[in-house]
PDB file of C-alpha atoms in Angstrom:
ATOM      1  CA  ASP A   1     178.488  69.590 117.323  1.00  0.00           C
ATOM      2  CA  GLN A   2     178.208  70.920 113.788  1.00  0.00           C
ATOM      3  CA  GLN A   3     178.432  74.696 113.645  1.00  0.00           C
ATOM      4  CA  VAL A   4     177.349  74.758 109.997  1.00  0.00           C
ATOM      5  CA  LYS A   5     174.469  72.558 108.951  1.00  0.00           C
ATOM      6  CA  GLN A   6     173.045  71.653 105.593  1.00  0.00           C
ATOM      7  CA  ASN A   7     170.053  69.567 106.487  1.00  0.00           C
ATOM      8  CA  SER A   8     169.209  68.402 102.991  1.00  0.00           C
ATOM      9  CA  PRO A   9     171.744  65.796 101.842  1.00  0.00           C
ATOM     10  CA  SER A  10     170.294  65.875  98.335  1.00  0.00           C
ATOM     11  CA  LEU A  11     168.020  67.896  96.112  1.00  0.00           C
ATOM     12  CA  SER A  12     166.587  67.197  92.644  1.00  0.00           C
ATOM     13  CA  VAL A  13     165.332  69.989  90.418  1.00  0.00           C
ATOM     14  CA  GLN A  14     164.057  70.134  86.866  1.00  0.00           C
ATOM     15  CA  GLU A  15     166.183  72.010  84.339  1.00  0.00           C
ATOM     16  CA  GLY A  16     165.105  75.642  84.048  1.00  0.00           C
ATOM     17  CA  ARG A  17     163.557  75.741  87.509  1.00  0.00           C
ATOM     18  CA  ILE A  18     164.962  77.373  90.638  1.00  0.00           C
ATOM     19  CA  SER A  19     167.290  75.449  92.963  1.00  0.00           C
ATOM     20  CA  ILE A  20     167.310  76.568  96.587  1.00  0.00           C
ATOM     21  CA  LEU A  21     170.036  75.226  98.847  1.00  0.00           C
ATOM     22  CA  ASN A  22     169.851  76.002 102.533  1.00  0.00           C
ATOM     23  CA  CYS A  23     172.448  76.411 105.261  1.00  0.00           C
ATOM     24  CA  ASP A  24     172.057  77.074 108.981  1.00  0.00           C
ATOM     25  CA  TYR A  25     174.746  78.023 111.458  1.00  0.00           C
ATOM     26  CA  THR A  26     174.949  78.178 115.218  1.00  0.00           C
ATOM     27  CA  ASN A  27     177.933  80.429 115.888  1.00  0.00           C
ATOM     28  CA  SER A  28     176.747  84.026 116.130  1.00  0.00           C
ATOM     29  CA  MET A  29     180.319  85.207 115.599  1.00  0.00           C
ATOM     30  CA  PHE A  30     180.289  84.025 111.989  1.00  0.00           C
ATOM     31  CA  ASP A  31     180.025  86.990 109.697  1.00  0.00           C
ATOM     32  CA  TYR A  32     181.458  85.861 106.378  1.00  0.00           C
ATOM     33  CA  PHE A  33     179.932  83.087 104.337  1.00  0.00           C
ATOM     34  CA  LEU A  34     180.847  81.321 101.134  1.00  0.00           C
ATOM     35  CA  TRP A  35     179.328  78.736  98.840  1.00  0.00           C
ATOM     36  CA  TYR A  36     181.463  76.192  97.033  1.00  0.00           C
ATOM     37  CA  LYS A  37     180.576  73.693  94.337  1.00  0.00           C
ATOM     38  CA  LYS A  38     182.361  70.364  94.068  1.00  0.00           C
ATOM     39  CA  TYR A  39     182.424  67.929  91.181  1.00  0.00           C
ATOM     40  CA  PRO A  40     183.673  64.358  91.730  1.00  0.00           C
ATOM     41  CA  ALA A  41     187.463  63.995  91.797  1.00  0.00           C
ATOM     42  CA  GLU A  42     187.948  67.774  91.934  1.00  0.00           C
ATOM     43  CA  GLY A  43     188.529  70.247  94.743  1.00  0.00           C
ATOM     44  CA  PRO A  44     185.740  72.628  95.767  1.00  0.00           C
ATOM     45  CA  THR A  45     185.280  75.626  93.478  1.00  0.00           C
ATOM     46  CA  PHE A  46     184.342  79.011  94.901  1.00  0.00           C
ATOM     47  CA  LEU A  47     180.912  80.245  93.791  1.00  0.00           C
ATOM     48  CA  ILE A  48     179.799  83.259  95.741  1.00  0.00           C
ATOM     49  CA  SER A  49     180.293  84.910  99.124  1.00  0.00           C
ATOM     50  CA  ILE A  50     178.437  87.275 101.399  1.00  0.00           C
ATOM     51  CA  SER A  51     179.455  89.283 104.426  1.00  0.00           C
ATOM     52  CA  SER A  52     177.169  90.093 107.313  1.00  0.00           C
ATOM     53  CA  ILE A  53     176.780  93.709 106.314  1.00  0.00           C
ATOM     54  CA  LYS A  54     174.664  92.538 103.398  1.00  0.00           C
ATOM     55  CA  ASP A  55     171.551  90.405 103.174  1.00  0.00           C
ATOM     56  CA  LYS A  56     171.861  89.578  99.496  1.00  0.00           C
ATOM     57  CA  ASN A  57     174.592  89.103  96.943  1.00  0.00           C
ATOM     58  CA  GLU A  58     174.019  88.275  93.315  1.00  0.00           C
ATOM     59  CA  ASP A  59     176.321  86.951  90.609  1.00  0.00           C
ATOM     60  CA  GLY A  60     174.671  85.908  87.392  1.00  0.00           C
ATOM     61  CA  ARG A  61     172.408  82.937  87.997  1.00  0.00           C
ATOM     62  CA  PHE A  62     173.556  82.652  91.616  1.00  0.00           C
ATOM     63  CA  THR A  63     172.125  84.653  94.519  1.00  0.00           C
ATOM     64  CA  VAL A  64     172.939  84.190  98.173  1.00  0.00           C
ATOM     65  CA  PHE A  65     170.570  85.443 100.854  1.00  0.00           C
ATOM     66  CA  LEU A  66     171.598  85.928 104.475  1.00  0.00           C
ATOM     67  CA  ASN A  67     169.193  86.149 107.424  1.00  0.00           C
ATOM     68  CA  LYS A  68     171.391  86.918 110.400  1.00  0.00           C
ATOM     69  CA  SER A  69     168.602  86.865 112.970  1.00  0.00           C
ATOM     70  CA  ALA A  70     167.661  83.344 111.884  1.00  0.00           C
ATOM     71  CA  LYS A  71     171.307  82.321 111.350  1.00  0.00           C
ATOM     72  CA  HIS A  72     170.307  81.083 107.950  1.00  0.00           C
ATOM     73  CA  LEU A  73     171.555  81.518 104.441  1.00  0.00           C
ATOM     74  CA  SER A  74     170.429  80.158 101.149  1.00  0.00           C
ATOM     75  CA  LEU A  75     171.786  79.848  97.633  1.00  0.00           C
ATOM     76  CA  HIS A  76     169.383  80.312  94.744  1.00  0.00           C
ATOM     77  CA  ILE A  77     170.272  79.122  91.264  1.00  0.00           C
ATOM     78  CA  VAL A  78     168.007  80.412  88.506  1.00  0.00           C
ATOM     79  CA  PRO A  79     167.585  78.925  85.996  1.00  0.00           C
ATOM     80  CA  SER A  80     169.092  75.582  86.983  1.00  0.00           C
ATOM     81  CA  GLN A  81     171.164  73.791  84.353  1.00  0.00           C
ATOM     82  CA  PRO A  82     172.325  70.159  84.160  1.00  0.00           C
ATOM     83  CA  GLY A  83     175.921  71.366  84.555  1.00  0.00           C
ATOM     84  CA  ASP A  84     174.983  72.668  88.004  1.00  0.00           C
ATOM     85  CA  SER A  85     174.687  69.086  89.231  1.00  0.00           C
ATOM     86  CA  ALA A  86     177.318  68.833  91.967  1.00  0.00           C
ATOM     87  CA  VAL A  87     177.758  68.881  95.732  1.00  0.00           C
ATOM     88  CA  TYR A  88     177.349  72.352  97.219  1.00  0.00           C
ATOM     89  CA  PHE A  89     179.097  73.306 100.452  1.00  0.00           C
ATOM     90  CA  CYS A  90     178.300  76.244 102.667  1.00  0.00           C
ATOM     91  CA  ALA A  91     181.250  77.643 104.687  1.00  0.00           C
ATOM     92  CA  ALA A  92     181.469  80.278 107.398  1.00  0.00           C
ATOM     93  CA  SER A  93     184.131  82.201 109.257  1.00  0.00           C
ATOM     94  CA  GLU A  94     184.510  84.886 111.888  1.00  0.00           C
ATOM     95  CA  THR A  95     185.502  88.291 110.536  1.00  0.00           C
ATOM     96  CA  TYR A  96     187.064  87.000 107.307  1.00  0.00           C
ATOM     97  CA  GLY A  97     188.928  84.672 109.613  1.00  0.00           C
ATOM     98  CA  GLN A  98     191.287  81.939 108.701  1.00  0.00           C
ATOM     99  CA  ASN A  99     189.385  78.945 109.963  1.00  0.00           C
ATOM    100  CA  PHE A 100     186.487  78.321 107.638  1.00  0.00           C
ATOM    101  CA  VAL A 101     183.921  75.847 108.921  1.00  0.00           C
ATOM    102  CA  PHE A 102     182.182  73.838 106.223  1.00  0.00           C
ATOM    103  CA  GLY A 103     178.785  72.205 106.215  1.00  0.00           C
ATOM    104  CA  PRO A 104     178.401  68.569 105.124  1.00  0.00           C
ATOM    105  CA  GLY A 105     177.173  69.511 101.655  1.00  0.00           C
ATOM    106  CA  THR A 106     174.019  69.087  99.586  1.00  0.00           C
ATOM    107  CA  ARG A 107     174.080  67.054  96.397  1.00  0.00           C
ATOM    108  CA  LEU A 108     172.127  68.856  93.683  1.00  0.00           C
ATOM    109  CA  SER A 109     170.849  66.958  90.676  1.00  0.00           C
ATOM    110  CA  VAL A 110     169.402  68.998  87.832  1.00  0.00           C
ATOM    111  CA  LEU A 111     167.302  66.796  85.627  1.00  0.00           C
ATOM    112  CA  PRO A 112     167.047  67.546  81.896  1.00  0.00           C
TER     113      PRO A 112
ATOM    114  CA  ASP B   5     198.623  80.635  86.612  1.00  0.00           C
ATOM    115  CA  THR B   6     197.203  77.120  86.728  1.00  0.00           C
ATOM    116  CA  GLY B   7     195.717  77.353  90.205  1.00  0.00           C
ATOM    117  CA  VAL B   8     196.453  75.259  93.272  1.00  0.00           C
ATOM    118  CA  SER B   9     198.134  71.948  92.513  1.00  0.00           C
ATOM    119  CA  GLN B  10     198.583  68.907  94.737  1.00  0.00           C
ATOM    120  CA  ASP B  11     200.783  65.872  94.399  1.00  0.00           C
ATOM    121  CA  PRO B  12     200.170  62.972  94.389  1.00  0.00           C
ATOM    122  CA  ARG B  13     196.500  62.800  93.448  1.00  0.00           C
ATOM    123  CA  HIS B  14     196.165  59.330  94.931  1.00  0.00           C
ATOM    124  CA  LYS B  15     198.164  57.421  97.524  1.00  0.00           C
ATOM    125  CA  ILE B  16     197.693  53.890  98.784  1.00  0.00           C
ATOM    126  CA  THR B  17     199.806  52.872 101.733  1.00  0.00           C
ATOM    127  CA  LYS B  18     199.987  50.218 104.394  1.00  0.00           C
ATOM    128  CA  ARG B  19     199.171  50.980 107.996  1.00  0.00           C
ATOM    129  CA  GLY B  20     202.233  52.170 109.855  1.00  0.00           C
ATOM    130  CA  GLN B  21     203.941  53.747 106.862  1.00  0.00           C
ATOM    131  CA  ASN B  22     204.713  57.446 106.542  1.00  0.00           C
ATOM    132  CA  VAL B  23     203.291  59.528 103.709  1.00  0.00           C
ATOM    133  CA  THR B  24     203.984  63.055 102.502  1.00  0.00           C
ATOM    134  CA  PHE B  25     201.788  65.250 100.342  1.00  0.00           C
ATOM    135  CA  ARG B  26     202.757  68.414  98.526  1.00  0.00           C
ATOM    136  CA  CYS B  27     200.735  71.515  97.758  1.00  0.00           C
ATOM    137  CA  ASP B  28     201.721  74.340  95.402  1.00  0.00           C
ATOM    138  CA  PRO B  29     199.482  77.366  95.962  1.00  0.00           C
ATOM    139  CA  ILE B  30     198.589  80.149  93.573  1.00  0.00           C
ATOM    140  CA  SER B  31     201.811  82.109  93.347  1.00  0.00           C
ATOM    141  CA  GLU B  32     200.692  85.460  94.736  1.00  0.00           C
ATOM    142  CA  HIS B  33     198.725  83.945  97.628  1.00  0.00           C
ATOM    143  CA  ASN B  34     200.358  84.263 101.033  1.00  0.00           C
ATOM    144  CA  ARG B  35     197.893  82.060 102.916  1.00  0.00           C
ATOM    145  CA  LEU B  36     197.790  78.298 102.628  1.00  0.00           C
ATOM    146  CA  TYR B  37     195.387  75.870 104.282  1.00  0.00           C
ATOM    147  CA  TRP B  38     195.134  72.126 104.700  1.00  0.00           C
ATOM    148  CA  TYR B  39     191.781  70.401 105.071  1.00  0.00           C
ATOM    149  CA  ARG B  40     190.666  66.807 105.380  1.00  0.00           C
ATOM    150  CA  GLN B  41     187.441  65.537 103.869  1.00  0.00           C
ATOM    151  CA  THR B  42     185.791  62.210 104.523  1.00  0.00           C
ATOM    152  CA  LEU B  43     182.838  60.706 102.719  1.00  0.00           C
ATOM    153  CA  GLY B  44     179.616  62.621 103.221  1.00  0.00           C
ATOM    154  CA  GLN B  45     181.281  65.450 105.106  1.00  0.00           C
ATOM    155  CA  GLY B  46     182.518  68.881 104.239  1.00  0.00           C
ATOM    156  CA  PRO B  47     186.188  69.786 104.416  1.00  0.00           C
ATOM    157  CA  GLU B  48     187.532  69.955 107.976  1.00  0.00           C
ATOM    158  CA  PHE B  49     190.210  72.498 108.762  1.00  0.00           C
ATOM    159  CA  LEU B  50     193.596  71.067 109.758  1.00  0.00           C
ATOM    160  CA  THR B  51     196.108  73.898 109.698  1.00  0.00           C
ATOM    161  CA  TYR B  52     196.888  77.268 108.166  1.00  0.00           C
ATOM    162  CA  PHE B  53     200.028  79.176 107.142  1.00  0.00           C
ATOM    163  CA  GLN B  54     200.574  82.821 106.493  1.00  0.00           C
ATOM    164  CA  ASN B  55     203.759  82.931 104.472  1.00  0.00           C
ATOM    165  CA  GLU B  56     206.072  80.465 106.242  1.00  0.00           C
ATOM    166  CA  ALA B  57     204.467  80.800 109.673  1.00  0.00           C
ATOM    167  CA  GLN B  58     202.036  78.133 110.832  1.00  0.00           C
ATOM    168  CA  LEU B  59     199.453  80.239 112.622  1.00  0.00           C
ATOM    169  CA  GLU B  60     196.730  77.810 113.556  1.00  0.00           C
ATOM    170  CA  LYS B  61     196.357  74.078 114.056  1.00  0.00           C
ATOM    171  CA  SER B  62     193.149  72.155 114.586  1.00  0.00           C
ATOM    172  CA  ARG B  63     192.805  69.662 117.403  1.00  0.00           C
ATOM    173  CA  LEU B  64     192.224  67.186 114.562  1.00  0.00           C
ATOM    174  CA  LEU B  65     195.929  67.494 113.788  1.00  0.00           C
ATOM    175  CA  SER B  66     197.422  64.801 116.009  1.00  0.00           C
ATOM    176  CA  ASP B  67     201.116  64.498 116.794  1.00  0.00           C
ATOM    177  CA  ARG B  68     201.479  62.148 113.838  1.00  0.00           C
ATOM    178  CA  PHE B  69     200.680  65.002 111.476  1.00  0.00           C
ATOM    179  CA  SER B  70     203.147  67.724 110.614  1.00  0.00           C
ATOM    180  CA  ALA B  71     202.956  70.478 108.044  1.00  0.00           C
ATOM    181  CA  GLU B  72     205.620  72.802 106.758  1.00  0.00           C
ATOM    182  CA  ARG B  73     205.896  75.717 104.406  1.00  0.00           C
ATOM    183  CA  PRO B  74     209.611  76.415 104.552  1.00  0.00           C
ATOM    184  CA  LYS B  75     209.926  79.256 102.074  1.00  0.00           C
ATOM    185  CA  GLY B  76     206.404  80.561 102.159  1.00  0.00           C
ATOM    186  CA  SER B  77     205.627  78.961  98.822  1.00  0.00           C
ATOM    187  CA  PHE B  78     204.809  75.242  98.575  1.00  0.00           C
ATOM    188  CA  SER B  79     203.757  73.230 101.595  1.00  0.00           C
ATOM    189  CA  THR B  80     204.068  69.622 102.669  1.00  0.00           C
ATOM    190  CA  LEU B  81     201.809  67.595 104.933  1.00  0.00           C
ATOM    191  CA  GLU B  82     203.361  64.485 106.461  1.00  0.00           C
ATOM    192  CA  ILE B  83     201.494  61.738 108.258  1.00  0.00           C
ATOM    193  CA  GLN B  84     203.639  59.384 110.289  1.00  0.00           C
ATOM    194  CA  ARG B  85     202.632  55.846 111.267  1.00  0.00           C
ATOM    195  CA  THR B  86     199.464  56.012 109.212  1.00  0.00           C
ATOM    196  CA  GLU B  87     196.265  54.472 110.547  1.00  0.00           C
ATOM    197  CA  GLN B  88     193.218  53.285 108.669  1.00  0.00           C
ATOM    198  CA  GLY B  89     191.289  56.243 110.080  1.00  0.00           C
ATOM    199  CA  ASP B  90     193.612  58.569 108.185  1.00  0.00           C
ATOM    200  CA  SER B  91     192.015  57.466 104.920  1.00  0.00           C
ATOM    201  CA  ALA B  92     190.454  60.608 103.475  1.00  0.00           C
ATOM    202  CA  MET B  93     190.800  63.295 100.837  1.00  0.00           C
ATOM    203  CA  TYR B  94     193.407  65.870 101.840  1.00  0.00           C
ATOM    204  CA  LEU B  95     192.689  69.260 100.340  1.00  0.00           C
ATOM    205  CA  CYS B  96     194.933  72.262 100.097  1.00  0.00           C
ATOM    206  CA  ALA B  97     193.671  75.789  99.534  1.00  0.00           C
ATOM    207  CA  SER B  98     195.331  79.150  99.135  1.00  0.00           C
ATOM    208  CA  SER B  99     194.120  82.710  99.435  1.00  0.00           C
ATOM    209  CA  SER B 100     195.117  86.296  99.719  1.00  0.00           C
ATOM    210  CA  PRO B 101     193.328  88.431 102.268  1.00  0.00           C
ATOM    211  CA  GLN B 102     192.173  91.101  99.855  1.00  0.00           C
ATOM    212  CA  PRO B 103     189.689  91.998  98.734  1.00  0.00           C
ATOM    213  CA  LEU B 104     187.654  89.532 100.808  1.00  0.00           C
ATOM    214  CA  GLU B 105     189.288  86.282 101.560  1.00  0.00           C
ATOM    215  CA  THR B 106     188.331  83.543  99.145  1.00  0.00           C
ATOM    216  CA  GLN B 107     190.042  80.214  99.359  1.00  0.00           C
ATOM    217  CA  TYR B 108     190.887  78.439  96.132  1.00  0.00           C
ATOM    218  CA  PHE B 109     191.178  74.698  96.436  1.00  0.00           C
ATOM    219  CA  GLY B 110     193.431  72.198  94.759  1.00  0.00           C
ATOM    220  CA  PRO B 111     192.140  68.878  93.423  1.00  0.00           C
ATOM    221  CA  GLY B 112     193.089  67.027  96.590  1.00  0.00           C
ATOM    222  CA  THR B 113     195.127  63.937  97.439  1.00  0.00           C
ATOM    223  CA  ARG B 114     193.071  60.853  98.135  1.00  0.00           C
ATOM    224  CA  LEU B 115     194.753  58.659 100.752  1.00  0.00           C
ATOM    225  CA  LEU B 116     193.839  55.038 101.352  1.00  0.00           C
ATOM    226  CA  VAL B 117     195.469  53.263 104.278  1.00  0.00           C
ATOM    227  CA  LEU B 118     195.205  49.488 104.102  1.00  0.00           C
TER     228      LEU B 118
END
């Protein structure tokens, strides 16, 4: 049973538009969430994180929103650039815990 | 610092052989993690070290798998009697707990068991 779900395996967005990647989780004990980006033949690269005491965290073009009641978070990329094309993983842990649980990833394609 | 490094980047082996992978974490990081990733899936946690102590092991880590971090610096992951189902990308990550824990990943070792 997947505790972290990313129900969209892929997403295509036009350059300059907003990309919205979604993540749902089932474990109510999760309270720290991260987004990673992965290019082919490379390890995942940390993008942005959010703890449960916040509902929004912003870093440049990247914003993560957390809705604890819905057990849902999303990553917004504005404006999207072709270099953002990659697989994006959502990960969650309990109280900055050691065992991060990853979702299956969403492949984002930003079209020029 | 060049980040987390892993060696080798690729390994092809025959079923039944033993393989060993190495991970060198970011130097000031005291936590080190091993993950396995198969096609179409996110990384799955295998085991975790704080300094030289192995603090947590996933049920995915069968008896054929062993990990060490003898001096609290680099780590090795050994798979004995490899099986075709062991074919995957093996990722290492390191972190320090402050400010908020963020794991930094290496490039991974891709294992193919024939």
